[in-house]
Amino acid sequence: MLVVVAILIIAGLATFFVLYLGSGSIFVTSNNQFIPAGEPTEFTATVTPPPFVSTTGVQWDFGDGNKQSSTGDKIGHTYANPGNYFVQSTASLSNGKTVDNSRGLFPVQVGAAPVTNPNPLGTSTSLGALSFNKTQSSTDAPFIGVGGHIAFVGAVAQPPDFEFDNNVDPVANSWVNYTWQVTKLTINFGDGSTLVTNNSRVDDATTNALVADPYMISHTYNSGGIFSASLTVTTGNFSASQTNSTPAKPVLTATGQTQTTIVGLTVAVGSYKEITYSGNVIKPGIITNMEAVTGGYTTLDPALDYESTGFEVISNIYETLIAYDGTSTESFVPVVSDVIPTVANGRVSPDFMNYTFHIRPGLKFSNGDAVTAWDVKYSVSRTMLFNSGSPFPPGWIVSQFFVPGTFIAGLTTPPGCDLSATGCSLDAAQTFSVVDGAISVNNATQEVTFHLITPAPPLLFYQVVADPLGTAIVDHLWLEATGPKLIWNPAGFVDYEKYSALQNYVPAWRNGAVGSGPFMIDYVANPDSVVLKPNPGFQVLPGVPAATVSKVVLQYVADASTRELSLESGQADIAGIPSAHFDVAKRLSGQGLIKIQFNPTLNMFWWNFNLEIYQSTIGPNPNPYGNEVPPNFFVDMNMRKAFAYAFNYGQYYDQILGNKKFNATFGLPFNGIIPKGMIGYQDLSSLNVFDLSLARTYYNQTAWVRDHGWATSGFKISINVETADIVNRAAASAWAQNI
């Protein structure tokens, strides 16, 4: 605003004395709107004062309870805790005025601190997720007026998974089992009010297992300002004695053996707003995907990972020789290979036992190393060598084309054992001969040839080669620089196999990745999150576009309501909403807050019958879940049939999954192991039906009934499902009622 306070005319010369009382404007930017906790960042205040007015200083409020002054326009700050914050900057001017960005606060998303080498026994801490119910809060929350309220929701993002079993007396078979559990959630509203705490409840009186339910509480702010609300999650170390498989209730080991984590959230009370960009976007270039995941990924090593959480990361970082062409399951596009091999082009032998791929020239890994034919051989050879690892590697998928029998292990073949017999292993010389001979490389022409032991049609072989789990191409130079080198001889192959066991995972391979795909690792904080950034050296290919965002934050949150509220409030751009909560998605869509898009995906869900129920992949605890049935309970075919006929398939699809309930298609029934559209599919829809009478008939024919009688009081058996998967939890509960 320009105000002219005096005009004097002297000797015909007009002189203007002008006093500038305006305050100008200020705009805050940063070198990054997403940063990990503990990493410094820099903010810049671009001040535009009125003419002839200068800036004398800048006051900063970082939204996390910390304030600081600067004489220049830049300042550094390190956020100690993850969360969603807003930064206010106030500039003091030489005319005595101030100018601030209260109508355009700068948003900062702080992720969990990087975890470079997680504890192999699991995590003892538990990061929280602090959000709010936008519908039940004052308008425009977290920007509210004085006297407004915020309906906070604090939840556990990932429960601790630490477990250590100590054999204190081998003769007496006595153990002490240590676990960490969440004991309480505490919310600090940031305005000096009394902290509120929600203690965990005992979920299972037998095991003394604790559950920390989401904590929902509304708070009214009676004064204006920038406040830093926070959620503290406290975990405690519990121990239990166990003798001869009889577990005791765990108790807190000792006073003080607790740990805490904190997440924050800025609440602005008064005349505040956040800065927005085109299309009301708050954080352009940053995508936060809050996923329904319990426990994070197993590993980011494509030779070992065999689960969906790791697969998502692997498939965006690594490339394969060929890839599926869009949604087709029968056509493919060349990726690392520059051509699809066929019999016609001479790259597939007429007997379908040799497939040759030519490596696309100029491809680079994200670290600048060239992609070579040797990388292909090295990567797939690792997968075959790791086939006998733990917990569940994918090696069998590709190994079936090259390896006689079932397993590759560093064990001597038993005398008289037929190499092709189920259960036979290969000795060192055979292991080396089979694995090394499966793939040949021509370094001069940059070609790699797969030599199959039996003919396989191209469609079947290509469906396997296009799978990132097992056939993704890893930079072998990076592998050797960050872990043990694969020595190319029999002894070296057998020695290398040991790194496939969970307790021997190489940290750099488990939590790092160097591929040639569109993204690369920014950092990992497993089990809480993985952050991806574009691979600057990625070569755009038909069907494989480049990244269009600067960051992708994959945040793993087990609680469904927290994911939904975060999506509603804008803390998440994408969220995993279970089909059972589709009414929530429709409500948010009706409010114009989200878009619902149905895309077909090739996912299969089934229940496995464990033939060795008490056998654990790690740890000595013979009965970790308190099952009341023998280990061979499901060896009895009649028992498996009884359980199968007791599952209500119609109820699952129509009501639990929600096809009929919501008039939508969330899944399609199929039987067998190969879904429709894949080679080998058979229509087996008539096999599995819900028939309690038939289930009872088979149950009465089991060895269990023979030994215990049919009129028993029942038995306890655990069905393991992810905490985040409320649909499968409901299905398991319904199944239990029928049984």
XYZ file of C-alpha atoms in Angstrom:
739
model
C 0.000 0.000 0.000
C 1.398 3.398 -1.048
C 0.440 6.449 1.048
C 1.509 9.989 0.053
C 1.570 12.123 3.183
C 2.919 15.462 1.885
C 3.457 17.382 -1.338
C 5.482 20.612 -1.121
C 6.029 22.968 -4.084
C 9.166 25.090 -3.732
C 10.416 27.443 -6.449
C 8.415 25.621 -9.047
C 10.152 22.311 -8.328
C 7.883 19.509 -7.213
C 9.426 17.267 -4.547
C 7.585 14.194 -3.276
C 8.139 12.911 0.268
C 6.742 9.421 0.308
C 6.372 7.197 3.400
C 5.904 3.481 2.624
C 3.841 1.918 5.341
C 3.073 -1.330 3.457
C 4.454 -4.727 4.409
C 5.001 -6.450 1.057
C 4.935 -10.249 0.856
C 6.908 -13.337 1.824
C 7.109 -16.741 0.210
C 8.776 -19.789 1.800
C 10.418 -22.551 -0.202
C 12.706 -25.467 0.607
C 15.138 -27.670 -1.209
C 12.899 -30.622 -0.346
C 9.324 -30.970 0.872
C 10.039 -34.519 2.006
C 12.953 -35.339 4.280
C 13.770 -38.173 6.666
C 13.900 -37.492 10.383
C 17.385 -36.544 11.518
C 18.487 -35.189 8.148
C 19.084 -31.417 7.800
C 17.155 -29.364 5.293
C 17.185 -25.700 4.283
C 14.368 -23.183 3.982
C 14.386 -19.940 2.020
C 12.195 -16.930 2.730
C 11.735 -14.836 -0.393
C 10.696 -11.452 0.998
C 9.319 -8.769 -1.295
C 9.176 -5.577 0.805
C 7.743 -2.262 -0.382
C 10.108 0.046 -2.285
C 12.906 1.577 -0.201
C 12.184 -0.858 2.644
C 14.594 -3.615 3.666
C 14.375 -6.818 5.672
C 16.038 -6.638 9.077
C 15.513 -10.232 10.215
C 13.391 -13.347 9.861
C 11.657 -15.353 12.573
C 10.987 -19.030 11.852
C 8.469 -21.457 13.331
C 9.140 -24.934 11.969
C 5.849 -26.393 13.175
C 7.531 -29.000 15.388
C 7.763 -26.809 18.480
C 11.099 -25.264 17.472
C 11.619 -21.598 16.599
C 14.698 -19.776 15.365
C 15.845 -16.430 13.973
C 17.998 -15.624 10.962
C 19.503 -12.429 9.631
C 19.490 -13.692 6.059
C 16.811 -15.294 3.968
C 18.011 -18.897 4.481
C 18.037 -21.182 7.484
C 18.736 -24.831 8.187
C 16.684 -27.126 10.377
C 16.651 -30.792 11.341
C 13.387 -32.456 12.316
C 13.924 -34.973 15.091
C 10.635 -36.804 14.604
C 8.635 -37.893 11.569
C 5.307 -36.237 10.906
C 3.460 -33.615 8.880
C 4.512 -30.059 9.641
C 3.881 -26.524 8.393
C 6.507 -23.779 8.447
C 5.770 -20.132 9.223
C 8.203 -17.349 8.429
C 7.854 -13.783 9.708
C 10.087 -11.028 8.316
C 10.797 -7.831 10.230
C 11.039 -4.746 7.991
C 12.941 -1.509 8.323
C 9.689 0.462 8.403
C 8.693 -1.266 11.646
C 6.232 -3.604 9.999
C 6.282 -7.383 9.707
C 5.161 -9.683 6.954
C 4.483 -13.411 7.252
C 3.233 -16.355 5.229
C 0.353 -17.164 7.561
C -1.969 -17.447 4.542
C 0.443 -19.780 2.794
C 2.246 -21.962 5.332
C 4.852 -24.206 3.762
C 4.187 -27.972 4.198
C 6.954 -30.407 5.103
C 6.559 -34.161 5.285
C 9.124 -35.849 7.500
C 9.559 -39.578 7.086
C 10.832 -42.186 9.493
C 14.583 -42.088 10.033
C 16.570 -44.381 7.716
C 17.372 -47.830 9.068
C 20.503 -49.077 7.338
C 20.965 -52.297 9.289
C 17.805 -53.460 11.097
C 18.081 -55.800 14.060
C 17.758 -59.356 12.679
C 15.703 -60.273 15.760
C 13.092 -57.688 14.781
C 12.128 -54.183 15.867
C 11.563 -53.364 19.518
C 10.079 -49.927 18.857
C 6.812 -49.069 17.189
C 6.275 -45.941 15.138
C 2.900 -44.298 15.507
C 0.595 -42.648 12.988
C -1.053 -39.394 14.057
C -3.984 -38.246 11.945
C -7.370 -36.642 12.486
C -10.968 -37.172 11.493
C -11.608 -34.312 9.099
C -15.385 -34.809 9.186
C -15.565 -34.597 12.983
C -13.043 -31.742 13.281
C -13.621 -28.039 12.744
C -13.741 -26.863 9.136
C -10.424 -26.879 7.246
C -8.565 -28.810 9.967
C -5.690 -28.729 10.826
C -6.228 -25.006 10.114
C -8.907 -23.959 12.578
C -10.125 -20.824 14.288
C -9.731 -20.043 17.973
C -12.210 -22.239 19.842
C -12.111 -24.854 17.103
C -11.362 -28.501 17.707
C -9.395 -31.365 16.183
C -10.626 -34.971 16.397
C -7.244 -36.680 16.765
C -6.639 -40.336 15.968
C -3.435 -41.928 17.202
C -2.584 -45.454 16.135
C 0.276 -47.899 15.859
C 1.599 -47.936 12.304
C 3.572 -51.151 12.778
C 3.604 -53.276 15.939
C 7.038 -54.408 17.150
C 8.105 -57.818 15.884
C 11.097 -58.458 18.130
C 11.398 -62.042 19.354
C 14.288 -63.787 21.063
C 14.129 -67.277 22.569
C 16.890 -68.183 25.026
C 17.416 -71.839 25.983
C 18.285 -71.419 29.662
C 18.307 -75.149 30.489
C 18.697 -77.560 27.558
C 18.339 -80.605 29.812
C 15.023 -79.454 31.230
C 14.016 -77.955 27.875
C 13.418 -74.603 29.552
C 13.282 -71.373 27.615
C 12.861 -67.687 28.263
C 11.065 -65.906 25.445
C 11.522 -62.150 25.014
C 9.132 -59.986 23.028
C 8.375 -56.282 22.827
C 4.786 -55.058 22.961
C 3.087 -51.672 22.774
C 2.074 -50.632 26.289
C 0.478 -47.226 25.707
C -0.250 -44.358 23.327
C 0.129 -40.766 24.523
C -1.103 -37.649 22.715
C 0.339 -34.203 23.378
C -1.880 -31.462 21.954
C 1.032 -29.008 21.915
C -0.789 -26.135 23.637
C 0.236 -26.873 27.209
C -2.815 -28.987 27.975
C -2.503 -32.157 30.005
C -1.206 -35.112 28.034
C -3.690 -37.930 27.508
C -2.781 -41.620 27.538
C -4.485 -44.758 26.315
C -3.053 -47.939 27.836
C -2.995 -51.141 25.813
C -5.534 -53.830 26.630
C -4.971 -57.542 27.141
C -6.233 -59.222 23.988
C -5.541 -62.821 24.969
C -5.597 -63.824 28.622
C -3.742 -67.039 27.801
C -0.729 -65.383 26.226
C -1.104 -61.973 27.902
C -0.815 -60.427 24.448
C -1.415 -56.673 24.411
C -3.275 -54.713 21.768
C -3.014 -50.954 21.374
C -6.337 -49.840 19.950
C -6.440 -46.604 17.932
C -6.838 -43.671 20.314
C -9.533 -41.212 19.249
C -9.935 -37.982 21.199
C -11.157 -34.469 20.383
C -9.392 -31.375 21.674
C -10.414 -27.708 21.618
C -7.807 -24.987 21.089
C -8.721 -21.811 22.985
C -5.803 -19.652 21.880
C -4.222 -18.877 18.537
C -0.828 -19.874 17.218
C 1.196 -22.658 15.641
C 1.066 -25.783 17.816
C 2.973 -29.044 17.521
C 0.770 -31.988 18.455
C 2.463 -35.355 18.840
C 1.844 -39.041 19.441
C 4.220 -41.065 21.602
C 4.166 -44.856 21.339
C 5.706 -46.703 24.276
C 6.866 -50.307 23.984
C 8.032 -52.608 26.759
C 10.206 -55.698 26.931
C 8.200 -58.724 28.061
C 9.534 -62.144 28.991
C 7.936 -65.521 29.551
C 9.291 -68.832 30.748
C 8.466 -71.997 28.874
C 9.181 -75.609 29.755
C 8.303 -78.591 27.583
C 6.202 -76.451 25.243
C 4.075 -75.038 28.068
C 4.202 -71.246 27.708
C 3.762 -68.898 30.632
C 2.188 -65.475 30.456
C 4.752 -62.839 29.495
C 5.413 -60.066 31.998
C 7.321 -56.808 31.731
C 10.944 -57.793 32.336
C 12.060 -54.867 34.464
C 11.181 -51.293 35.284
C 12.652 -48.962 32.707
C 12.960 -51.484 29.897
C 10.814 -49.401 27.603
C 11.326 -47.433 24.419
C 9.401 -44.604 22.819
C 8.875 -43.101 19.384
C 7.249 -39.786 18.506
C 5.420 -38.523 15.425
C 4.235 -34.940 15.041
C 1.474 -32.898 13.437
C 1.247 -29.117 13.108
C -2.043 -27.520 14.158
C -2.508 -23.881 13.100
C -5.092 -21.972 15.152
C -6.154 -18.564 13.881
C -6.121 -17.009 10.415
C -3.892 -19.571 8.733
C -3.907 -21.502 5.476
C -1.451 -23.759 3.688
C 0.128 -22.847 0.387
C -1.389 -24.665 -2.575
C -0.253 -25.126 -6.125
C -2.111 -25.810 -9.346
C -5.111 -28.059 -8.759
C -4.997 -27.463 -4.976
C -1.945 -29.714 -4.733
C -0.083 -29.175 -1.449
C 3.129 -31.117 -2.138
C 3.732 -31.232 -5.892
C 5.905 -34.079 -7.086
C 5.532 -36.135 -3.900
C 3.253 -39.166 -3.819
C 2.513 -40.744 -0.441
C 1.018 -44.207 -0.690
C -0.212 -45.399 2.711
C -0.409 -49.146 2.320
C -2.168 -51.943 4.175
C 0.965 -53.759 5.264
C 1.966 -55.488 8.476
C 5.671 -55.838 9.142
C 7.219 -54.248 6.050
C 9.100 -56.213 3.420
C 11.118 -59.397 3.918
C 13.981 -58.355 1.642
C 14.610 -56.231 -1.449
C 16.794 -58.940 -2.970
C 14.853 -60.302 -5.983
C 16.595 -63.662 -5.589
C 15.065 -64.056 -2.120
C 11.901 -61.981 -1.819
C 8.614 -63.800 -2.330
C 5.913 -61.476 -0.981
C 3.934 -58.514 -2.262
C 5.457 -55.680 -0.188
C 8.982 -56.281 -1.403
C 7.697 -57.095 -4.880
C 6.227 -53.597 -5.259
C 9.616 -52.008 -4.586
C 11.577 -54.536 -6.636
C 9.342 -54.191 -9.695
C 9.833 -50.405 -9.747
C 13.613 -50.548 -9.327
C 14.652 -53.561 -11.346
C 13.998 -54.617 -14.910
C 13.654 -58.011 -16.535
C 14.635 -59.230 -19.984
C 11.038 -58.892 -21.125
C 7.834 -57.640 -19.511
C 4.117 -58.161 -19.853
C 2.529 -55.907 -22.459
C 0.125 -53.901 -20.319
C -2.611 -56.090 -18.850
C -2.071 -58.935 -21.293
C -0.889 -62.259 -19.884
C 0.040 -63.627 -23.302
C 2.010 -60.861 -25.038
C 5.290 -59.263 -24.009
C 7.532 -56.293 -24.751
C 11.349 -56.380 -24.811
C 13.014 -54.471 -21.974
C 16.616 -55.376 -21.129
C 16.530 -57.618 -24.164
C 16.020 -55.609 -27.341
C 13.988 -58.303 -29.081
C 11.565 -61.063 -28.107
C 13.149 -64.408 -29.047
C 11.186 -66.581 -31.467
C 11.863 -69.627 -33.572
C 11.424 -67.418 -36.645
C 14.207 -64.998 -35.663
C 16.480 -67.880 -34.702
C 16.639 -67.051 -31.010
C 14.519 -70.024 -29.906
C 15.632 -73.507 -30.904
C 13.041 -75.616 -32.740
C 12.945 -78.048 -29.807
C 12.111 -75.156 -27.398
C 15.055 -75.956 -25.136
C 17.291 -72.946 -25.878
C 16.288 -69.281 -25.621
C 18.738 -66.520 -26.585
C 18.322 -62.866 -25.580
C 20.385 -59.955 -26.890
C 21.060 -57.225 -24.321
C 19.861 -53.774 -25.300
C 22.875 -51.481 -25.856
C 23.353 -48.451 -23.644
C 21.347 -49.580 -20.612
C 22.744 -48.390 -17.284
C 22.113 -49.272 -13.687
C 21.202 -46.424 -11.347
C 24.848 -46.190 -10.190
C 26.100 -45.790 -13.765
C 27.337 -49.347 -14.315
C 26.501 -50.846 -17.707
C 23.900 -53.620 -17.903
C 25.577 -56.680 -19.399
C 24.792 -60.259 -20.327
C 26.926 -61.377 -17.394
C 24.604 -59.492 -15.016
C 21.749 -61.638 -16.330
C 23.604 -64.913 -15.750
C 24.833 -63.774 -12.354
C 21.343 -62.693 -11.228
C 19.477 -65.839 -12.269
C 22.271 -68.093 -10.988
C 21.914 -66.453 -7.563
C 18.194 -67.188 -7.646
C 18.823 -70.871 -8.301
C 21.491 -71.101 -5.603
C 19.159 -69.418 -3.111
C 16.311 -71.825 -3.867
C 16.755 -73.660 -0.557
C 16.856 -70.475 1.551
C 14.425 -69.072 4.073
C 11.768 -68.087 4.712
C 10.225 -68.673 1.260
C 12.442 -67.765 -1.724
C 11.073 -67.728 -5.299
C 13.875 -69.802 -6.804
C 11.757 -72.849 -7.559
C 9.866 -70.916 -10.248
C 12.821 -70.472 -12.577
C 14.812 -73.461 -11.294
C 12.237 -75.932 -12.595
C 13.468 -75.249 -16.145
C 17.109 -76.001 -15.358
C 17.485 -78.193 -12.282
C 16.657 -81.895 -12.029
C 14.710 -82.800 -8.913
C 13.295 -80.420 -6.367
C 16.100 -78.743 -4.451
C 19.529 -77.239 -4.877
C 21.423 -77.362 -1.620
C 24.962 -77.672 -0.404
C 24.333 -81.241 0.752
C 25.939 -84.415 -0.574
C 23.536 -86.579 -2.522
C 22.505 -89.585 -0.391
C 23.884 -92.931 -1.652
C 21.657 -94.481 -4.276
C 19.502 -91.369 -4.575
C 18.069 -90.756 -8.013
C 18.956 -87.176 -8.987
C 15.450 -86.603 -10.347
C 13.711 -87.987 -7.264
C 11.750 -85.675 -5.012
C 13.801 -84.661 -1.996
C 17.181 -85.337 -3.577
C 19.829 -82.648 -3.374
C 22.841 -81.948 -5.526
C 26.385 -82.265 -4.296
C 28.850 -79.436 -4.871
C 30.112 -80.604 -8.260
C 26.610 -81.258 -9.543
C 25.354 -77.957 -8.172
C 28.055 -76.092 -10.044
C 27.586 -78.105 -13.238
C 23.815 -77.677 -13.323
C 23.656 -73.990 -12.370
C 26.621 -72.866 -14.449
C 25.467 -74.905 -17.436
C 21.936 -73.529 -17.327
C 22.961 -70.166 -18.809
C 25.726 -69.332 -21.261
C 27.013 -65.849 -22.059
C 28.659 -64.379 -25.139
C 30.372 -61.269 -23.839
C 31.443 -60.194 -27.328
C 27.913 -60.127 -28.736
C 26.214 -59.415 -25.392
C 23.908 -62.387 -25.700
C 22.694 -64.734 -23.007
C 21.239 -68.186 -23.722
C 19.106 -70.257 -21.370
C 19.463 -74.026 -21.772
C 16.375 -75.846 -20.511
C 16.420 -79.475 -19.384
C 12.992 -80.142 -20.916
C 11.117 -78.319 -23.700
C 8.954 -75.390 -22.616
C 6.624 -73.363 -24.843
C 7.610 -69.695 -25.152
C 4.472 -68.456 -23.377
C 5.241 -70.492 -20.262
C 8.930 -69.593 -20.185
C 8.276 -65.907 -20.848
C 5.750 -65.675 -18.024
C 8.555 -66.738 -15.695
C 11.269 -64.565 -17.257
C 8.965 -61.535 -16.972
C 8.592 -61.980 -13.206
C 10.865 -59.607 -11.238
C 10.937 -62.047 -8.329
C 13.710 -64.396 -9.328
C 14.642 -62.983 -12.737
C 15.135 -59.257 -12.092
C 18.574 -58.185 -13.276
C 20.873 -56.952 -10.518
C 24.207 -55.162 -10.937
C 26.715 -57.911 -10.104
C 29.453 -55.329 -9.473
C 27.304 -53.721 -6.782
C 26.557 -57.125 -5.245
C 30.254 -57.932 -5.002
C 31.124 -54.479 -3.671
C 28.576 -54.692 -0.844
C 28.650 -58.390 0.059
C 30.398 -61.711 -0.500
C 31.535 -62.457 -4.022
C 30.132 -65.477 -5.826
C 33.196 -67.620 -6.563
C 32.680 -69.472 -9.819
C 33.611 -73.005 -8.754
C 31.848 -75.857 -6.895
C 33.059 -74.843 -3.440
C 32.195 -71.206 -4.099
C 28.654 -72.064 -5.169
C 27.984 -74.201 -2.094
C 29.439 -71.544 0.219
C 27.323 -68.826 -1.410
C 24.116 -70.732 -0.659
C 24.384 -69.961 3.049
C 23.504 -66.310 2.394
C 19.991 -67.396 1.460
C 19.164 -68.263 5.080
C 17.300 -65.490 6.873
C 19.853 -65.287 9.673
C 22.628 -64.806 7.097
C 20.981 -62.178 4.888
C 23.490 -59.583 3.714
C 22.228 -56.195 5.022
C 23.150 -54.251 1.872
C 21.287 -56.725 -0.338
C 18.303 -56.932 1.980
C 17.781 -53.184 2.330
C 19.380 -51.806 -0.826
C 18.878 -52.175 -4.549
C 20.709 -51.180 -7.721
C 18.673 -51.779 -10.852
C 17.984 -50.167 -14.207
C 14.280 -49.423 -13.682
C 12.532 -46.035 -13.485
C 13.080 -45.624 -9.731
C 15.897 -46.103 -7.262
C 16.086 -46.257 -3.483
C 16.180 -42.909 -1.715
C 16.218 -44.569 1.678
C 14.496 -47.326 3.644
C 13.075 -47.369 7.165
C 11.720 -50.901 7.265
C 9.185 -51.864 8.593
C 7.723 -48.355 8.457
C 8.444 -47.057 4.972
C 10.446 -47.105 1.761
C 11.128 -43.915 -0.197
C 11.853 -44.025 -3.920
C 13.216 -41.351 -6.241
C 13.657 -41.280 -10.036
C 16.603 -43.095 -11.569
C 18.359 -40.305 -13.517
C 19.935 -42.788 -15.914
C 16.745 -44.651 -16.759
C 16.227 -45.323 -20.458
C 12.604 -44.816 -21.485
C 11.238 -47.755 -23.442
C 7.901 -48.555 -25.073
C 5.602 -49.712 -22.302
C 8.058 -48.643 -19.594
C 7.648 -44.887 -18.976
C 9.919 -42.714 -16.873
C 9.043 -41.450 -13.404
C 6.994 -38.246 -13.354
C 7.340 -37.436 -9.639
C 10.299 -36.515 -7.462
C 9.481 -38.828 -4.551
C 7.297 -41.845 -3.864
C 6.759 -42.535 -0.176
C 5.556 -46.065 0.508
C 4.296 -45.865 4.071
C 3.220 -49.089 5.778
C 0.302 -48.667 8.195
C -1.549 -51.668 9.591
C -4.615 -49.821 10.908
C -7.308 -49.342 8.241
C -9.006 -46.341 9.864
C -5.697 -44.464 10.049
C -5.101 -44.999 6.334
C -8.611 -43.800 5.527
C -8.382 -40.687 7.692
C -4.959 -39.854 6.267
C -6.393 -40.052 2.768
C -9.322 -37.853 3.755
C -7.116 -35.236 5.435
C -4.568 -35.102 2.617
C -1.728 -36.708 4.572
C -1.808 -39.540 2.017
C -2.362 -39.347 -1.741
C -3.106 -43.055 -2.117
C -4.286 -45.416 0.594
C -5.140 -49.075 0.844
C -8.811 -49.197 1.782
C -10.096 -52.750 2.291
C -13.126 -53.780 0.284
C -15.033 -54.188 3.551
C -14.729 -50.389 3.968
C -15.799 -49.515 0.438
C -18.560 -47.334 1.866
C -15.798 -45.064 3.219
C -14.269 -44.770 -0.240
C -17.656 -43.955 -1.770
C -18.251 -41.254 0.844
C -14.888 -39.626 0.157
C -15.528 -39.875 -3.570
C -18.916 -38.223 -3.141
C -17.209 -35.337 -1.336
C -14.810 -34.912 -4.239
C -11.806 -35.798 -2.074
C -10.729 -38.936 -3.931
C -11.219 -40.761 -7.209
C -12.118 -44.442 -7.321
C -10.625 -46.393 -10.177
C -11.053 -50.120 -10.770
C -8.128 -51.857 -12.439
C -7.849 -55.626 -12.857
C -4.820 -57.139 -11.159
C -3.405 -60.644 -11.177
C -3.535 -61.494 -7.475
C -4.284 -64.890 -5.982
C -5.453 -65.588 -2.434
C -5.753 -68.999 -0.859
C -5.441 -70.812 2.449
C -2.582 -73.255 2.943
C -2.792 -76.349 5.117
C 0.432 -76.650 7.093
C 1.525 -80.276 7.397
C 3.987 -79.405 10.176
C 1.982 -76.922 12.187
C 4.485 -76.220 14.934
C 7.513 -75.867 12.712
C 8.838 -72.303 12.749
C 11.116 -70.885 10.049
C 13.237 -69.230 12.731
C 13.563 -69.683 16.460
C 13.281 -72.780 18.635
C 9.791 -72.195 20.044
C 7.934 -75.395 19.087
C 4.459 -73.987 19.638
C 4.469 -70.196 19.306
C 0.699 -69.845 18.877
C -0.648 -72.156 21.564
C -2.199 -74.654 19.135
C -4.021 -77.565 20.746
C -3.651 -80.037 17.894
C -0.716 -82.256 16.898
C 1.802 -81.124 14.258
C 0.467 -83.613 11.696
C -3.150 -82.511 12.149
C -3.596 -81.681 8.452
C -1.685 -84.668 7.118
C -5.041 -86.432 7.317
C -6.786 -85.854 3.966
C -10.191 -86.153 5.637
C -9.343 -83.257 7.962
C -8.326 -81.069 5.027
C -11.566 -81.926 3.229
C -13.593 -81.198 6.353
C -12.060 -77.732 6.636
C -12.442 -77.065 2.897
C -16.149 -77.930 2.826
C -16.704 -75.801 5.950
C -15.579 -72.622 4.180
C -18.547 -70.584 2.928
C -17.319 -69.381 -0.467
C -20.522 -67.543 -1.321
C -20.467 -65.610 1.938
C -16.835 -64.696 1.344
C -17.314 -63.281 -2.157
C -20.713 -61.694 -1.613
C -20.417 -60.228 1.888
C -16.886 -60.393 3.317
C -15.054 -59.415 0.150
C -18.161 -57.409 -0.722
C -19.054 -58.100 -4.370
C -22.792 -58.256 -3.731
C -22.774 -56.041 -0.658
C -21.330 -53.081 -2.572
C -22.409 -54.046 -6.099
C -18.798 -54.085 -7.244
C -16.239 -56.633 -8.377
C -13.405 -56.997 -5.887
C -12.517 -60.560 -6.766
C -13.486 -63.562 -8.841
C -13.678 -67.157 -7.616
C -11.394 -69.793 -9.017
C -10.043 -73.128 -7.868
C -6.650 -74.640 -8.371
C -3.437 -72.657 -8.338
C -3.341 -71.126 -11.833
C -5.799 -68.267 -12.487
C -7.717 -67.700 -15.677
C -5.585 -66.103 -18.376
C -2.404 -67.958 -17.441
C -1.129 -70.999 -19.288
C -2.228 -74.216 -17.599
C -5.524 -72.832 -16.270
C -8.290 -75.364 -15.731
C -11.903 -74.651 -14.849
C -12.229 -76.383 -11.490
C -15.124 -74.285 -10.222
C -17.191 -77.344 -9.380
C -14.678 -78.754 -6.912
C -14.869 -76.485 -3.890
C -18.352 -75.997 -2.459
C -19.746 -75.070 0.937
C -21.358 -78.142 2.471
C -21.392 -78.443 6.260
C -23.006 -81.875 6.087
C -20.189 -83.166 3.907
C -17.651 -81.396 6.117
C -19.068 -83.202 9.149
C -18.906 -86.530 7.318
C -15.212 -86.125 6.534
C -14.475 -84.801 10.013
C -15.986 -87.901 11.607
C -13.633 -90.017 9.477
C -10.477 -88.327 10.765
C -7.871 -89.832 13.060
C -8.515 -86.934 15.436
C -12.125 -88.037 16.010
C -11.030 -91.656 16.209
C -8.635 -90.782 19.038
C -10.676 -88.099 20.805
C -14.281 -88.827 19.929
C -16.535 -86.496 17.982
C -18.183 -84.913 21.027
C -15.097 -82.985 22.101
C -15.143 -79.473 23.513
C -13.309 -78.259 20.438
C -9.698 -77.338 19.859
C -7.577 -74.266 19.336
C -5.733 -73.812 16.068
C -4.224 -70.585 14.782
C -4.882 -69.102 11.348
C -2.193 -66.529 10.673
C -3.273 -63.392 8.814
C -1.754 -59.936 8.581
C -3.030 -57.414 11.098
C -3.651 -55.003 8.230
C -5.824 -57.483 6.309
C -9.236 -57.089 7.924
C -10.941 -58.932 5.048
C -8.967 -62.116 5.636
C -9.405 -61.725 9.386
C -13.167 -61.645 8.869
C -12.957 -64.662 6.566
C -10.943 -66.610 9.131
C -13.435 -65.712 11.855
C -16.386 -66.843 9.735
C -14.551 -70.059 8.914
C -13.948 -70.709 12.610
C -17.667 -70.310 13.341
C -18.521 -72.951 10.753
C -15.893 -75.342 12.048
